Coordinates of C-alpha atoms in Angstrom, one line a residue:
X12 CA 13.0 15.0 -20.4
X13 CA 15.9 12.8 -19.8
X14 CA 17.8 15.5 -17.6
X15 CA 14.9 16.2 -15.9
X16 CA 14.6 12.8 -14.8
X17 CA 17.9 12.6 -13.8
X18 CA 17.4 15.8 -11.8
X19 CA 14.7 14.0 -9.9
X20 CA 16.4 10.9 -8.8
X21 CA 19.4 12.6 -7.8
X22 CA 17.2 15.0 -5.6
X23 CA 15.1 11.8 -4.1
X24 CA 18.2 11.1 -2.3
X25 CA 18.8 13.9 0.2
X26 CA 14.8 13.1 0.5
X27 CA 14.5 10.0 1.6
X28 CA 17.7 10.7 4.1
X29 CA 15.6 13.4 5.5
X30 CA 12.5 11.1 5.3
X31 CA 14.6 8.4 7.2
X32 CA 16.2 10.7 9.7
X33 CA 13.1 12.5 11.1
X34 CA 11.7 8.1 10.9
X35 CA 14.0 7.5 12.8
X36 CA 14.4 10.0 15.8
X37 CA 10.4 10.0 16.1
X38 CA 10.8 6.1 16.6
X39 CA 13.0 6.7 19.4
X40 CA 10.9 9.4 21.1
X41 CA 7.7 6.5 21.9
X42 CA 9.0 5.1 25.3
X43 CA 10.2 1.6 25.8
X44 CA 12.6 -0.5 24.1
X45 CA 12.8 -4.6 23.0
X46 CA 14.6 -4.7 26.1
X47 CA 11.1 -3.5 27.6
X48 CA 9.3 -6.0 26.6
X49 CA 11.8 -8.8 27.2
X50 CA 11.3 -8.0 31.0
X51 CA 7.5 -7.5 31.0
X52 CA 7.8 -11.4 29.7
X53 CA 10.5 -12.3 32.1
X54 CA 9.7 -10.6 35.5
X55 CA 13.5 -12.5 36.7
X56 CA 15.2 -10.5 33.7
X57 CA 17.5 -8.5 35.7
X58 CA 18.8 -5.2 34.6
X59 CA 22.3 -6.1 34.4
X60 CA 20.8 -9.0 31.6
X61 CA 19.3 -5.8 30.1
X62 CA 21.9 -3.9 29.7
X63 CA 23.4 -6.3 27.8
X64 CA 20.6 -6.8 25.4
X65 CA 21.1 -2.6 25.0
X66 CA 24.9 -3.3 24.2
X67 CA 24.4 -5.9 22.0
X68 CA 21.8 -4.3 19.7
X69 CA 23.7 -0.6 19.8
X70 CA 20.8 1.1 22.0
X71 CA 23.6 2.2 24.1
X72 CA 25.0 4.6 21.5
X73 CA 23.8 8.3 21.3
X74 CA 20.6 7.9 18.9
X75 CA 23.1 9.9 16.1
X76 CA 25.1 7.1 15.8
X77 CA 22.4 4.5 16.3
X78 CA 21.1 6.4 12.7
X79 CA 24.8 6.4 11.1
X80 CA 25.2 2.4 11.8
X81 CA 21.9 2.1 10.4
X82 CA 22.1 4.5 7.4
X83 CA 26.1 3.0 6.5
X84 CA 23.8 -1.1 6.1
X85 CA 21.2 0.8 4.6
X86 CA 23.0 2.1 2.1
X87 CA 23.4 -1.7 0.5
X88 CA 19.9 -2.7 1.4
X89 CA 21.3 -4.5 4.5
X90 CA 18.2 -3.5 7.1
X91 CA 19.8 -6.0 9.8
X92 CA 18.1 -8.9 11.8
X93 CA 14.9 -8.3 13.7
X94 CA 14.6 -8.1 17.0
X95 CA 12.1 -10.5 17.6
X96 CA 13.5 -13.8 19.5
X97 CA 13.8 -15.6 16.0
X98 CA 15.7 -13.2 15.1
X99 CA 15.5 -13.4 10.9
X100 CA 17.0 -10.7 8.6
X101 CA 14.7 -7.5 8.0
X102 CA 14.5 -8.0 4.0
X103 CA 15.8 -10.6 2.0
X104 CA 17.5 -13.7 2.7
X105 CA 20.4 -14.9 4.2
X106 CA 22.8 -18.0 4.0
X107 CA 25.0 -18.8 7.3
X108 CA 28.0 -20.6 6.7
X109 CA 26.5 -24.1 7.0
X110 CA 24.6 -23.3 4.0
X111 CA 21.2 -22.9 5.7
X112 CA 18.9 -20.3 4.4
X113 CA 16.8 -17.8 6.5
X114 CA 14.1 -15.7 4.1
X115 CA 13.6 -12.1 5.3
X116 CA 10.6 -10.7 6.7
X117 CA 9.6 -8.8 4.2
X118 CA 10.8 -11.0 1.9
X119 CA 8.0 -13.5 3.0
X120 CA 5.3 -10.9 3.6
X121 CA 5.6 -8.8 0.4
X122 CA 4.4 -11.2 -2.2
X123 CA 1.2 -11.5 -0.6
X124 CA 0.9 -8.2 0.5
X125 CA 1.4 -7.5 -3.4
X126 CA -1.5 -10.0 -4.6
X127 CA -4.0 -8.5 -2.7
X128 CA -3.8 -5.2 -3.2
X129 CA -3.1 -5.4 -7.0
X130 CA -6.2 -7.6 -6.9
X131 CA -8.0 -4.5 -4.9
X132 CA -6.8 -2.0 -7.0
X133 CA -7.5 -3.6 -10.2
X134 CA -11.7 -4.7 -9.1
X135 CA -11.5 -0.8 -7.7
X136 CA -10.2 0.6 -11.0
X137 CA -13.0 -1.8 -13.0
X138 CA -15.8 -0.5 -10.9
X139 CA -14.9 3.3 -10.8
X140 CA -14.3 4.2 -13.9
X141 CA -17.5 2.9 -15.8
X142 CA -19.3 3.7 -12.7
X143 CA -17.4 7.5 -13.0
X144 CA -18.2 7.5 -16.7
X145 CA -22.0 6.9 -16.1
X146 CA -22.3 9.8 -13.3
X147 CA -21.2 12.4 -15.7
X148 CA -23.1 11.3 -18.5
X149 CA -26.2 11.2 -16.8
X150 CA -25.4 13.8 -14.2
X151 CA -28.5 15.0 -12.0
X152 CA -30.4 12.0 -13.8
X153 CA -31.3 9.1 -11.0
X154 CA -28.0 7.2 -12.5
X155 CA -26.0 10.2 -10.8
X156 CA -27.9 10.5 -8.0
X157 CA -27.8 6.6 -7.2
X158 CA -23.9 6.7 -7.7
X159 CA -24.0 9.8 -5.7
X160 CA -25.6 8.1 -2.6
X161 CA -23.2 5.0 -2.6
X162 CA -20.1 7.5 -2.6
X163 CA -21.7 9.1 0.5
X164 CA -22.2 5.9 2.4
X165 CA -18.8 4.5 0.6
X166 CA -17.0 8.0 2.4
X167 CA -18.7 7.5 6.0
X168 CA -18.5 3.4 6.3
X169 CA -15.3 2.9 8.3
X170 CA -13.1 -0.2 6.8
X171 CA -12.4 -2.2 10.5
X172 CA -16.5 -1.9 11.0
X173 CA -17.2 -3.2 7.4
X174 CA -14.5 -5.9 7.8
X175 CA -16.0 -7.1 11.2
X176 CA -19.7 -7.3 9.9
X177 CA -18.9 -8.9 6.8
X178 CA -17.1 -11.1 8.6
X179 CA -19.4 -11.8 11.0
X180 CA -22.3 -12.4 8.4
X181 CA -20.4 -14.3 5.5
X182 CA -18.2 -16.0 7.7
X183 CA -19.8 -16.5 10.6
X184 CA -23.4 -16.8 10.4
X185 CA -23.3 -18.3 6.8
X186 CA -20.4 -20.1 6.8
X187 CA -19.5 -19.1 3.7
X188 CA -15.8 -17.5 3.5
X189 CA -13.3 -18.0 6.0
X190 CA -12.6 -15.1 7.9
X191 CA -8.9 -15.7 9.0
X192 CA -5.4 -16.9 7.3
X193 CA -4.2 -17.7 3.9
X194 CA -5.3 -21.0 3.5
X195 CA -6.9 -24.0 4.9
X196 CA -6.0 -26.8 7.7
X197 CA -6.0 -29.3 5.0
X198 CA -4.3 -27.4 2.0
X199 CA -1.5 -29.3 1.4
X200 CA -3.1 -32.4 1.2
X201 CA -5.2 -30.5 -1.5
X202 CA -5.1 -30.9 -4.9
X203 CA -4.1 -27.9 -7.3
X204 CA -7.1 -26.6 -8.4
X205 CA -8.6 -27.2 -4.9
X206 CA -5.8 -25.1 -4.0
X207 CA -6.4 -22.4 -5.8
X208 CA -10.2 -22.5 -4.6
X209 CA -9.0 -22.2 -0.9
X210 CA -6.8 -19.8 -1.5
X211 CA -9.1 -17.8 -3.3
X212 CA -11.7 -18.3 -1.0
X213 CA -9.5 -17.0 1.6
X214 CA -8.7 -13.7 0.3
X215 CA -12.0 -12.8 -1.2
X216 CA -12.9 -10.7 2.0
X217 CA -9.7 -9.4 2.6
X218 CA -9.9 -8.1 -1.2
X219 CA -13.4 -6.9 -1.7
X220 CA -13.2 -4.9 1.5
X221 CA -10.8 -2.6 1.0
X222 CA -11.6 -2.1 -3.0
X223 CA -15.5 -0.7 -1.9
X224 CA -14.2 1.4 0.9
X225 CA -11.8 3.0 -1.9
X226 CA -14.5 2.9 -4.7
X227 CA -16.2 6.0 -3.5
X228 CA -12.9 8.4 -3.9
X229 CA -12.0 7.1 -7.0
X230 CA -15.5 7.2 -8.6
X231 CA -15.7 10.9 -7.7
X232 CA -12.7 11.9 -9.0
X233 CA -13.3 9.9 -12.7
X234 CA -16.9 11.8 -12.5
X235 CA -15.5 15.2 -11.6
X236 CA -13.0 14.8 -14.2
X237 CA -15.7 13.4 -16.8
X238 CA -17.9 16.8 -16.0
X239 CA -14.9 19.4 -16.5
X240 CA -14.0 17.6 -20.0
X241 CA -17.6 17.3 -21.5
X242 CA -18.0 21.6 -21.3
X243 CA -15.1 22.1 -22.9
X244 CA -14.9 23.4 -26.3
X245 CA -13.0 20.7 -28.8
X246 CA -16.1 18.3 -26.9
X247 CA -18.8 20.6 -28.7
X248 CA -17.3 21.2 -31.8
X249 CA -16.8 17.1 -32.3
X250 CA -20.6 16.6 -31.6
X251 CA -21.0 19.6 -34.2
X252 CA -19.2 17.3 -36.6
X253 CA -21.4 14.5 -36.0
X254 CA -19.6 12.4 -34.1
X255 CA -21.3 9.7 -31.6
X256 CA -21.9 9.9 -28.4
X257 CA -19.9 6.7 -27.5
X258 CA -17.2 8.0 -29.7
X259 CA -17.2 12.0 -28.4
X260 CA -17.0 10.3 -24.6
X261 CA -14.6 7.6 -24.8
X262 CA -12.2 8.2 -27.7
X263 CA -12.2 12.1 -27.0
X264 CA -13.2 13.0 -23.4
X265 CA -12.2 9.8 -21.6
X266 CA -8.2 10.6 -22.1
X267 CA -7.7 13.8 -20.8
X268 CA -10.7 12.8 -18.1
X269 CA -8.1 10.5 -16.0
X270 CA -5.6 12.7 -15.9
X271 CA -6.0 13.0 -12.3
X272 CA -6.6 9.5 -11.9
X273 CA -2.7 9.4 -12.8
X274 CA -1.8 10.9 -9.6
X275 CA -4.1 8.9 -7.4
X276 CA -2.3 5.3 -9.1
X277 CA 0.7 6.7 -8.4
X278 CA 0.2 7.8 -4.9
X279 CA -0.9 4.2 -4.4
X280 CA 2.3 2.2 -5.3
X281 CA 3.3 2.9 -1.5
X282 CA 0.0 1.3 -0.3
X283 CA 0.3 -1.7 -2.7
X284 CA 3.8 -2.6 -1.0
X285 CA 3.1 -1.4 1.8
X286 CA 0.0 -3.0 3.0
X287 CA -3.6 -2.9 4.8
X288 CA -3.0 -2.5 8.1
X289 CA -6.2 -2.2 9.5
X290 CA -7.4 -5.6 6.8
X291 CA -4.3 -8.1 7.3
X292 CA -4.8 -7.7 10.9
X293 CA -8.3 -8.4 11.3
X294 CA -8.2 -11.3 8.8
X295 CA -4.7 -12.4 10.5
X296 CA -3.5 -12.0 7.0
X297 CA 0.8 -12.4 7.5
X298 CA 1.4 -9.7 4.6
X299 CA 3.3 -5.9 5.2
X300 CA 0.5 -4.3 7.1
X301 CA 0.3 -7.1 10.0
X302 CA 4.4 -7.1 10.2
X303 CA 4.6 -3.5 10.4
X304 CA 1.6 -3.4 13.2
X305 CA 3.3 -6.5 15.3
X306 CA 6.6 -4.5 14.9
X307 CA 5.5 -1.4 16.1
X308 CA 4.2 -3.4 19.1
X309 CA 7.2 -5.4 19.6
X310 CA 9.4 -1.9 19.6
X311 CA 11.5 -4.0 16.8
X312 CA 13.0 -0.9 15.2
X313 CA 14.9 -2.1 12.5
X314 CA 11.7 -4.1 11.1
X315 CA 9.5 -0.5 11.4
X316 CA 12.6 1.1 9.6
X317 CA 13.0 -1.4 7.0
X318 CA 9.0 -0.7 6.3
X319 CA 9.4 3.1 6.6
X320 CA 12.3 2.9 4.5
X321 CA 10.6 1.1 1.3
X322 CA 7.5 2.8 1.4
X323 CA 8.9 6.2 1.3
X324 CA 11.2 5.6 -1.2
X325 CA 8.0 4.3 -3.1
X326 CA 5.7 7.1 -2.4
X327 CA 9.0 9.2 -4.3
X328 CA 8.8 6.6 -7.0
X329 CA 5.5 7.0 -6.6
X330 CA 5.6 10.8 -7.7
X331 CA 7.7 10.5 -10.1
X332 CA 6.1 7.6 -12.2
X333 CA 3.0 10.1 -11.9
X334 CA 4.9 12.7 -13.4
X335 CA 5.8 11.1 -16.0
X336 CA 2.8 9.7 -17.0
X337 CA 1.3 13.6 -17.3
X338 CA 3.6 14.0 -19.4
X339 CA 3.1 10.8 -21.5
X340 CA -0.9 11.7 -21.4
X341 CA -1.0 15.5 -21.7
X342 CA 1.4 17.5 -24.2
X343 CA 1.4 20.9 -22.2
X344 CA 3.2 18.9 -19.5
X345 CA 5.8 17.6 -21.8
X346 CA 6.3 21.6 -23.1
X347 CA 6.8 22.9 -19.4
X348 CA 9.4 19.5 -18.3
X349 CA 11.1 20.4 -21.4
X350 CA 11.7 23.9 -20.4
X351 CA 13.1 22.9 -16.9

């Protein structure tokens, strides 16, 4: 198992060059550069003034060397300064040599990024699998079929048209969430547990929404998986010993039923990191998915490259993580990494 881990890593390197690499040339193909946008805000920028925004952030260079500057900082997590007229590091912070400290983008945007989707995924993962559990055990019954219908609807409601209406209805018309930012006017003039309420208050639409548009996939697969488990045979021959119900489903069944509920959580590490892009920008939410968005808008290349970067060295960890936890759950796995 060990050198079959090791095997892995090492080969996630030439990967997530690759990955970079083709991230990198397909940025360069959309047209337009920052130095674009500087002179659609400054119709006096001349081009002489543009040139030398081109020299001075290396857009001059053949795009193969643009990508070996880039890669040679990469390679000690050095993602360089944005391009944005405040012009802050890409990912973590940096001290000048007054002393002063500039946090990086990401750096500011990940932790909340982070909270809300672990918050998602954990009211997703609370919902789907009882609700999972209960299709298969009373499968064609009206249980199933109700369950059934809200996957449907779940499948075909789109998440920016859920977001608006909810926003429109509890937010608007009710007054009773707000629908925009991280916290209140007022909040540090707040006490702590005041805090906590607006805060809370702030991020329960930006949550919810995106854990019932993912509710439906999730609940199918624990339900598919529940159905394939309860035919097979060890399943019959423990209710031939007597066993209960409750005991036969969730002590025997339920294991080897979320097998494939491994991969999905695995898969979804990227997505935790890297954000809701459609969700933090409706609810101007200033996590991952809204800096990515601005960034792509801005042109700001080394911020969408930073992003690119992470999350597909996640979705790689990602894999991984999930193959070892088949192997954890399920001993045939174990057998066939052992024989690699």
């Amino acid at each position: 198992m060990f050198k079959y881990l090791i095997k892995r890593v090492l080969w996630m390197i030439p990967m997530l060059i690759g990955i970079s690499l083709i991230s990198f040339f397909i940025m360069h193909l959309a047209p337009g550069d920052i130095t674009s946008n500087e002179a659609a805000f400054n119709p006096k920028a001349s081009e002489e003034s543009r040139q030398k925004l081109r020299e001075m952030y290396n857009l001059d260079k053949p795009i193969i060397v643009q990508y070996g500057l880039w890669l040679k900082r990469m390679v000690t997590l050095d993602f360089g300064q944005s391009f944005a007229s405040h012009q802050k590091p890409v990912f973590w912070q940096t001290t000048d040599t007054e002393g002063n400290v500039t946090e990086g983008l990401i750096q500011q945007a990940l932790p909340i990024t982070l909270m809300i989707n672990l918050l998602g995924l954990a009211i997703t993962l609370s919902l789907a699998i009882p609700l999972g559990i209960i299709a298969a055990r009373k499968y064609q019954g009206w249980q199933d079929r109700s369950i059934t219908l809200f996957n449907f609807i779940g499948f075909s409601i789109p998440g920016f048209w859920l977001s608006l209406l909810l926003m429109y209805w509890l937010g608007v018309v009710n007054n009773w969430f707000p629908i925009s930012g991280m916290h209140s006017l007022n909040y540090e003039s707040l006490d702590t547990w005041d805090k906590i309420k607006d805060t809370f208050s702030h991020l329960f639409l930006p949550v919810v929404i995106p854990s019932i548009t993912g509710l439906a996939g999730i609940t199918l697969f624990v339900k598919n998986g529940m159905l394939d488990v309860l035919q097979q045979d060890y399943i019959t021959t423990a209710r031939a010993k007597g066993l209960g119900e409750h005991k036969v489903v969730y002590t025997h069944a339920l294991r080897n039923a979320l097998l494939p509920l491994i991969t999905i959580i695995g898969l979804s590490i990227p997505g935790l990191i890297g954000g809701s892009v459609i969700a933090e920008t409706i609810f101007a939410i200033p996590g991952m998915g809204k800096l990515f968005y601005d960034a792509v808008l801005m042109r700001d290349f080394p911020v969408v490259m930073g992003i690119l970067t992470i999350g597909s060295a996640l979705t790689l960890v990602g894999n991984l993580l999930a193959d070892v936890a088949y192997a954890w759950a399920d001993p045939r796995v174990r057998r066939g990494v052992a024989k690699t």
